């Protein structure tokens, strides 16, 4: 049973990476929509580190919420799986959510949230010119190419992971 479980673990890991890539692309798009707001905050005196911390906190909150939902599904799904009683799953009666599972899920949720919010936070902290992002002309010319490259990279990574999972 061990080789089959290792393959299943690898497939679940790839699905998690695909989901993280998808959420990172959405977080990047959301940060792009909020770029003008964040530029106004910078102009009013907020430090870059404070804004980066806010973006990272949003990502960690999103990751933690996803982890809580996943754990709730696991807690409710185990009794449902036992009620269906598939005969080909060995030791199904020993499956449970314990402290190790909770710790692993919490760590993975926090890591996922950090990874999802890292790209928008890095884009925020390396933005070159405050004036460019406050004017619509400069924002459309310079940020469009950079945003398109990061979006295309995330989509390519998601597709590559999906092809690996499919294979």
PDB file of C-alpha atoms in Angstrom:
ATOM      1  CA  UNK A   1       0.000   0.000   0.000  1.00  0.00           C
ATOM      2  CA  UNK A   2       2.954   2.346   0.671  1.00  0.00           C
ATOM      3  CA  UNK A   3       3.862   3.020  -3.013  1.00  0.00           C
ATOM      4  CA  UNK A   4       0.243   3.859  -3.853  1.00  0.00           C
ATOM      5  CA  UNK A   5       0.018   6.219  -0.876  1.00  0.00           C
ATOM      6  CA  UNK A   6       3.273   7.951  -1.895  1.00  0.00           C
ATOM      7  CA  UNK A   7       1.909   8.502  -5.402  1.00  0.00           C
ATOM      8  CA  UNK A   8      -1.319   9.840  -3.909  1.00  0.00           C
ATOM      9  CA  UNK A   9       0.665  12.160  -1.621  1.00  0.00           C
ATOM     10  CA  UNK A  10       2.601  13.479  -4.618  1.00  0.00           C
ATOM     11  CA  UNK A  11      -0.621  14.065  -6.555  1.00  0.00           C
ATOM     12  CA  UNK A  12      -2.172  15.916  -3.615  1.00  0.00           C
ATOM     13  CA  UNK A  13       0.969  18.047  -3.326  1.00  0.00           C
ATOM     14  CA  UNK A  14       0.723  18.946  -7.010  1.00  0.00           C
ATOM     15  CA  UNK A  15      -2.954  19.849  -6.628  1.00  0.00           C
ATOM     16  CA  UNK A  16      -1.994  22.096  -3.701  1.00  0.00           C
ATOM     17  CA  UNK A  17       0.691  23.780  -5.805  1.00  0.00           C
ATOM     18  CA  UNK A  18      -1.788  24.321  -8.653  1.00  0.00           C
ATOM     19  CA  UNK A  19      -4.284  25.854  -6.231  1.00  0.00           C
ATOM     20  CA  UNK A  20      -1.584  28.084  -4.710  1.00  0.00           C
ATOM     21  CA  UNK A  21      -0.531  29.238  -8.176  1.00  0.00           C
ATOM     22  CA  UNK A  22      -4.121  30.032  -9.063  1.00  0.00           C
ATOM     23  CA  UNK A  23      -4.679  31.966  -5.846  1.00  0.00           C
ATOM     24  CA  UNK A  24      -1.333  33.775  -6.292  1.00  0.00           C
ATOM     25  CA  UNK A  25      -2.432  34.897  -9.744  1.00  0.00           C
ATOM     26  CA  UNK A  26      -5.683  36.209  -8.295  1.00  0.00           C
ATOM     27  CA  UNK A  27      -3.839  37.934  -5.442  1.00  0.00           C
ATOM     28  CA  UNK A  28      -1.475  39.535  -7.959  1.00  0.00           C
ATOM     29  CA  UNK A  29      -4.439  40.809  -9.979  1.00  0.00           C
ATOM     30  CA  UNK A  30      -6.075  42.149  -6.826  1.00  0.00           C
ATOM     31  CA  UNK A  31      -2.867  43.923  -5.819  1.00  0.00           C
ATOM     32  CA  UNK A  32      -2.672  45.406  -9.305  1.00  0.00           C
ATOM     33  CA  UNK A  33      -6.192  46.794  -8.915  1.00  0.00           C
ATOM     34  CA  UNK A  34      -5.200  48.236  -5.524  1.00  0.00           C
ATOM     35  CA  UNK A  35      -1.959  49.767  -6.823  1.00  0.00           C
ATOM     36  CA  UNK A  36      -3.373  53.296  -6.990  1.00  0.00           C
ATOM     37  CA  UNK A  37      -4.775  53.036  -3.447  1.00  0.00           C
ATOM     38  CA  UNK A  38      -1.432  51.799  -2.117  1.00  0.00           C
ATOM     39  CA  UNK A  39       0.377  54.574  -3.984  1.00  0.00           C
ATOM     40  CA  UNK A  40      -1.868  57.149  -2.339  1.00  0.00           C
ATOM     41  CA  UNK A  41      -1.066  55.616   1.045  1.00  0.00           C
ATOM     42  CA  UNK A  42       2.640  55.852   0.245  1.00  0.00           C
ATOM     43  CA  UNK A  43       2.211  59.491  -0.789  1.00  0.00           C
ATOM     44  CA  UNK A  44       0.427  60.228   2.477  1.00  0.00           C
ATOM     45  CA  UNK A  45       3.346  58.856   4.491  1.00  0.00           C
ATOM     46  CA  UNK A  46       2.801  55.138   4.993  1.00  0.00           C
ATOM     47  CA  UNK A  47       6.043  53.211   4.793  1.00  0.00           C
ATOM     48  CA  UNK A  48       6.617  50.525   2.189  1.00  0.00           C
ATOM     49  CA  UNK A  49       7.255  47.930   4.900  1.00  0.00           C
ATOM     50  CA  UNK A  50       3.885  48.713   6.486  1.00  0.00           C
ATOM     51  CA  UNK A  51       2.116  48.157   3.166  1.00  0.00           C
ATOM     52  CA  UNK A  52       4.085  44.947   2.530  1.00  0.00           C
ATOM     53  CA  UNK A  53       3.096  43.681   5.982  1.00  0.00           C
ATOM     54  CA  UNK A  54      -0.558  44.393   5.157  1.00  0.00           C
ATOM     55  CA  UNK A  55      -0.360  42.406   1.916  1.00  0.00           C
ATOM     56  CA  UNK A  56       1.416  39.535   3.711  1.00  0.00           C
ATOM     57  CA  UNK A  57      -1.192  39.574   6.495  1.00  0.00           C
ATOM     58  CA  UNK A  58      -4.001  39.301   3.931  1.00  0.00           C
ATOM     59  CA  UNK A  59      -2.290  36.298   2.342  1.00  0.00           C
ATOM     60  CA  UNK A  60      -1.729  34.594   5.690  1.00  0.00           C
ATOM     61  CA  UNK A  61      -5.365  35.169   6.609  1.00  0.00           C
ATOM     62  CA  UNK A  62      -6.453  33.681   3.290  1.00  0.00           C
ATOM     63  CA  UNK A  63      -4.183  30.642   3.782  1.00  0.00           C
ATOM     64  CA  UNK A  64      -5.384  30.106   7.337  1.00  0.00           C
ATOM     65  CA  UNK A  65      -9.028  30.329   6.277  1.00  0.00           C
ATOM     66  CA  UNK A  66      -8.376  27.760   3.548  1.00  0.00           C
ATOM     67  CA  UNK A  67      -6.701  25.471   6.076  1.00  0.00           C
ATOM     68  CA  UNK A  68      -9.623  25.728   8.489  1.00  0.00           C
ATOM     69  CA  UNK A  69     -12.082  24.899   5.701  1.00  0.00           C
ATOM     70  CA  UNK A  70      -9.920  21.953   4.627  1.00  0.00           C
ATOM     71  CA  UNK A  71      -9.746  20.628   8.192  1.00  0.00           C
ATOM     72  CA  UNK A  72     -13.505  20.981   8.580  1.00  0.00           C
ATOM     73  CA  UNK A  73     -14.003  18.973   5.403  1.00  0.00           C
ATOM     74  CA  UNK A  74     -11.595  16.321   6.722  1.00  0.00           C
ATOM     75  CA  UNK A  75     -13.300  16.119  10.117  1.00  0.00           C
ATOM     76  CA  UNK A  76     -16.738  15.738   8.499  1.00  0.00           C
ATOM     77  CA  UNK A  77     -15.482  13.574   5.646  1.00  0.00           C
ATOM     78  CA  UNK A  78     -13.898  10.818   7.738  1.00  0.00           C
ATOM     79  CA  UNK A  79     -17.198   9.671   9.328  1.00  0.00           C
ATOM     80  CA  UNK A  80     -18.842   9.912   5.914  1.00  0.00           C
ATOM     81  CA  UNK A  81     -16.125   7.719   4.411  1.00  0.00           C
ATOM     82  CA  UNK A  82     -16.515   5.226   7.241  1.00  0.00           C
ATOM     83  CA  UNK A  83     -20.299   5.178   6.707  1.00  0.00           C
ATOM     84  CA  UNK A  84     -19.798   4.325   3.040  1.00  0.00           C
ATOM     85  CA  UNK A  85     -17.520   1.511   4.248  1.00  0.00           C
ATOM     86  CA  UNK A  86     -15.411   0.758   1.180  1.00  0.00           C
ATOM     87  CA  UNK A  87     -13.942  -2.690   1.782  1.00  0.00           C
ATOM     88  CA  UNK A  88     -10.684  -2.129  -0.103  1.00  0.00           C
ATOM     89  CA  UNK A  89      -9.258   0.573   2.233  1.00  0.00           C
ATOM     90  CA  UNK A  90      -7.173  -1.124   4.924  1.00  0.00           C
ATOM     91  CA  UNK A  91      -7.287   0.169   8.517  1.00  0.00           C
ATOM     92  CA  UNK A  92      -9.968   2.749   7.748  1.00  0.00           C
ATOM     93  CA  UNK A  93     -11.130   2.581  11.358  1.00  0.00           C
ATOM     94  CA  UNK A  94      -7.752   3.997  12.496  1.00  0.00           C
ATOM     95  CA  UNK A  95      -7.958   7.144  10.337  1.00  0.00           C
ATOM     96  CA  UNK A  96      -8.498  10.295  12.438  1.00  0.00           C
ATOM     97  CA  UNK A  97      -7.561  13.961  12.715  1.00  0.00           C
ATOM     98  CA  UNK A  98      -5.110  14.297  15.607  1.00  0.00           C
ATOM     99  CA  UNK A  99      -2.538  16.842  16.791  1.00  0.00           C
ATOM    100  CA  UNK A 100      -0.004  15.873  14.136  1.00  0.00           C
ATOM    101  CA  UNK A 101      -2.534  16.406  11.361  1.00  0.00           C
ATOM    102  CA  UNK A 102      -3.622  19.727  12.881  1.00  0.00           C
ATOM    103  CA  UNK A 103      -0.021  20.931  13.171  1.00  0.00           C
ATOM    104  CA  UNK A 104       0.848  19.863   9.638  1.00  0.00           C
ATOM    105  CA  UNK A 105      -2.297  21.502   8.243  1.00  0.00           C
ATOM    106  CA  UNK A 106      -1.605  24.724  10.145  1.00  0.00           C
ATOM    107  CA  UNK A 107       2.000  24.841   8.947  1.00  0.00           C
ATOM    108  CA  UNK A 108       1.012  24.103   5.367  1.00  0.00           C
ATOM    109  CA  UNK A 109      -1.752  26.717   5.486  1.00  0.00           C
ATOM    110  CA  UNK A 110       0.611  29.397   6.769  1.00  0.00           C
ATOM    111  CA  UNK A 111       3.248  28.460   4.187  1.00  0.00           C
ATOM    112  CA  UNK A 112       0.668  28.543   1.401  1.00  0.00           C
ATOM    113  CA  UNK A 113      -0.600  31.937   2.528  1.00  0.00           C
ATOM    114  CA  UNK A 114       2.935  33.288   2.664  1.00  0.00           C
ATOM    115  CA  UNK A 115       3.747  31.984  -0.809  1.00  0.00           C
ATOM    116  CA  UNK A 116       0.500  33.361  -2.241  1.00  0.00           C
ATOM    117  CA  UNK A 117       1.114  36.853  -0.870  1.00  0.00           C
ATOM    118  CA  UNK A 118       4.836  36.947  -1.597  1.00  0.00           C
ATOM    119  CA  UNK A 119       4.565  37.948  -5.276  1.00  0.00           C
ATOM    120  CA  UNK A 120       2.208  40.915  -4.717  1.00  0.00           C
ATOM    121  CA  UNK A 121       4.290  42.007  -1.723  1.00  0.00           C
ATOM    122  CA  UNK A 122       7.511  41.892  -3.741  1.00  0.00           C
ATOM    123  CA  UNK A 123       5.914  43.809  -6.594  1.00  0.00           C
ATOM    124  CA  UNK A 124       4.786  46.448  -4.119  1.00  0.00           C
ATOM    125  CA  UNK A 125       8.156  46.793  -2.442  1.00  0.00           C
ATOM    126  CA  UNK A 126      10.118  47.076  -5.706  1.00  0.00           C
ATOM    127  CA  UNK A 127       7.867  49.573  -7.469  1.00  0.00           C
ATOM    128  CA  UNK A 128      10.176  52.175  -8.941  1.00  0.00           C
ATOM    129  CA  UNK A 129       8.355  55.464  -9.129  1.00  0.00           C
ATOM    130  CA  UNK A 130       5.523  56.720  -6.939  1.00  0.00           C
ATOM    131  CA  UNK A 131       4.508  59.399  -9.413  1.00  0.00           C
ATOM    132  CA  UNK A 132       4.183  56.887 -12.261  1.00  0.00           C
ATOM    133  CA  UNK A 133       1.717  54.767 -10.348  1.00  0.00           C
ATOM    134  CA  UNK A 134      -0.355  57.804  -9.361  1.00  0.00           C
ATOM    135  CA  UNK A 135      -0.767  58.977 -12.958  1.00  0.00           C
ATOM    136  CA  UNK A 136      -2.836  56.829 -15.259  1.00  0.00           C
ATOM    137  CA  UNK A 137      -0.472  57.272 -18.240  1.00  0.00           C
ATOM    138  CA  UNK A 138       2.645  56.056 -16.451  1.00  0.00           C
ATOM    139  CA  UNK A 139       0.752  53.252 -14.803  1.00  0.00           C
ATOM    140  CA  UNK A 140      -0.621  52.000 -18.116  1.00  0.00           C
ATOM    141  CA  UNK A 141       2.728  52.087 -19.922  1.00  0.00           C
ATOM    142  CA  UNK A 142       5.213  50.682 -17.427  1.00  0.00           C
ATOM    143  CA  UNK A 143       3.181  48.450 -15.141  1.00  0.00           C
ATOM    144  CA  UNK A 144       1.280  46.730 -17.941  1.00  0.00           C
ATOM    145  CA  UNK A 145       4.326  44.870 -19.311  1.00  0.00           C
ATOM    146  CA  UNK A 146       5.537  43.841 -15.873  1.00  0.00           C
ATOM    147  CA  UNK A 147       2.076  42.677 -14.794  1.00  0.00           C
ATOM    148  CA  UNK A 148       1.589  40.726 -17.993  1.00  0.00           C
ATOM    149  CA  UNK A 149       4.929  38.935 -17.576  1.00  0.00           C
ATOM    150  CA  UNK A 150       4.160  37.902 -13.993  1.00  0.00           C
ATOM    151  CA  UNK A 151       0.653  36.774 -14.966  1.00  0.00           C
ATOM    152  CA  UNK A 152       1.953  34.788 -17.916  1.00  0.00           C
ATOM    153  CA  UNK A 153       4.604  33.188 -15.700  1.00  0.00           C
ATOM    154  CA  UNK A 154       2.034  32.103 -13.125  1.00  0.00           C
ATOM    155  CA  UNK A 155      -0.276  30.704 -15.802  1.00  0.00           C
ATOM    156  CA  UNK A 156       2.645  28.797 -17.369  1.00  0.00           C
ATOM    157  CA  UNK A 157       3.626  27.376 -13.980  1.00  0.00           C
ATOM    158  CA  UNK A 158       0.040  26.312 -13.320  1.00  0.00           C
ATOM    159  CA  UNK A 159      -0.212  24.595 -16.689  1.00  0.00           C
ATOM    160  CA  UNK A 160       3.138  22.843 -16.198  1.00  0.00           C
ATOM    161  CA  UNK A 161       2.028  21.504 -12.827  1.00  0.00           C
ATOM    162  CA  UNK A 162      -1.268  20.339 -14.297  1.00  0.00           C
ATOM    163  CA  UNK A 163       0.516  18.498 -17.119  1.00  0.00           C
ATOM    164  CA  UNK A 164       2.856  16.815 -14.608  1.00  0.00           C
ATOM    165  CA  UNK A 165      -0.137  15.787 -12.513  1.00  0.00           C
ATOM    166  CA  UNK A 166      -1.956  14.488 -15.571  1.00  0.00           C
ATOM    167  CA  UNK A 167       1.072  12.452 -16.661  1.00  0.00           C
TER     168      UNK A 167
END
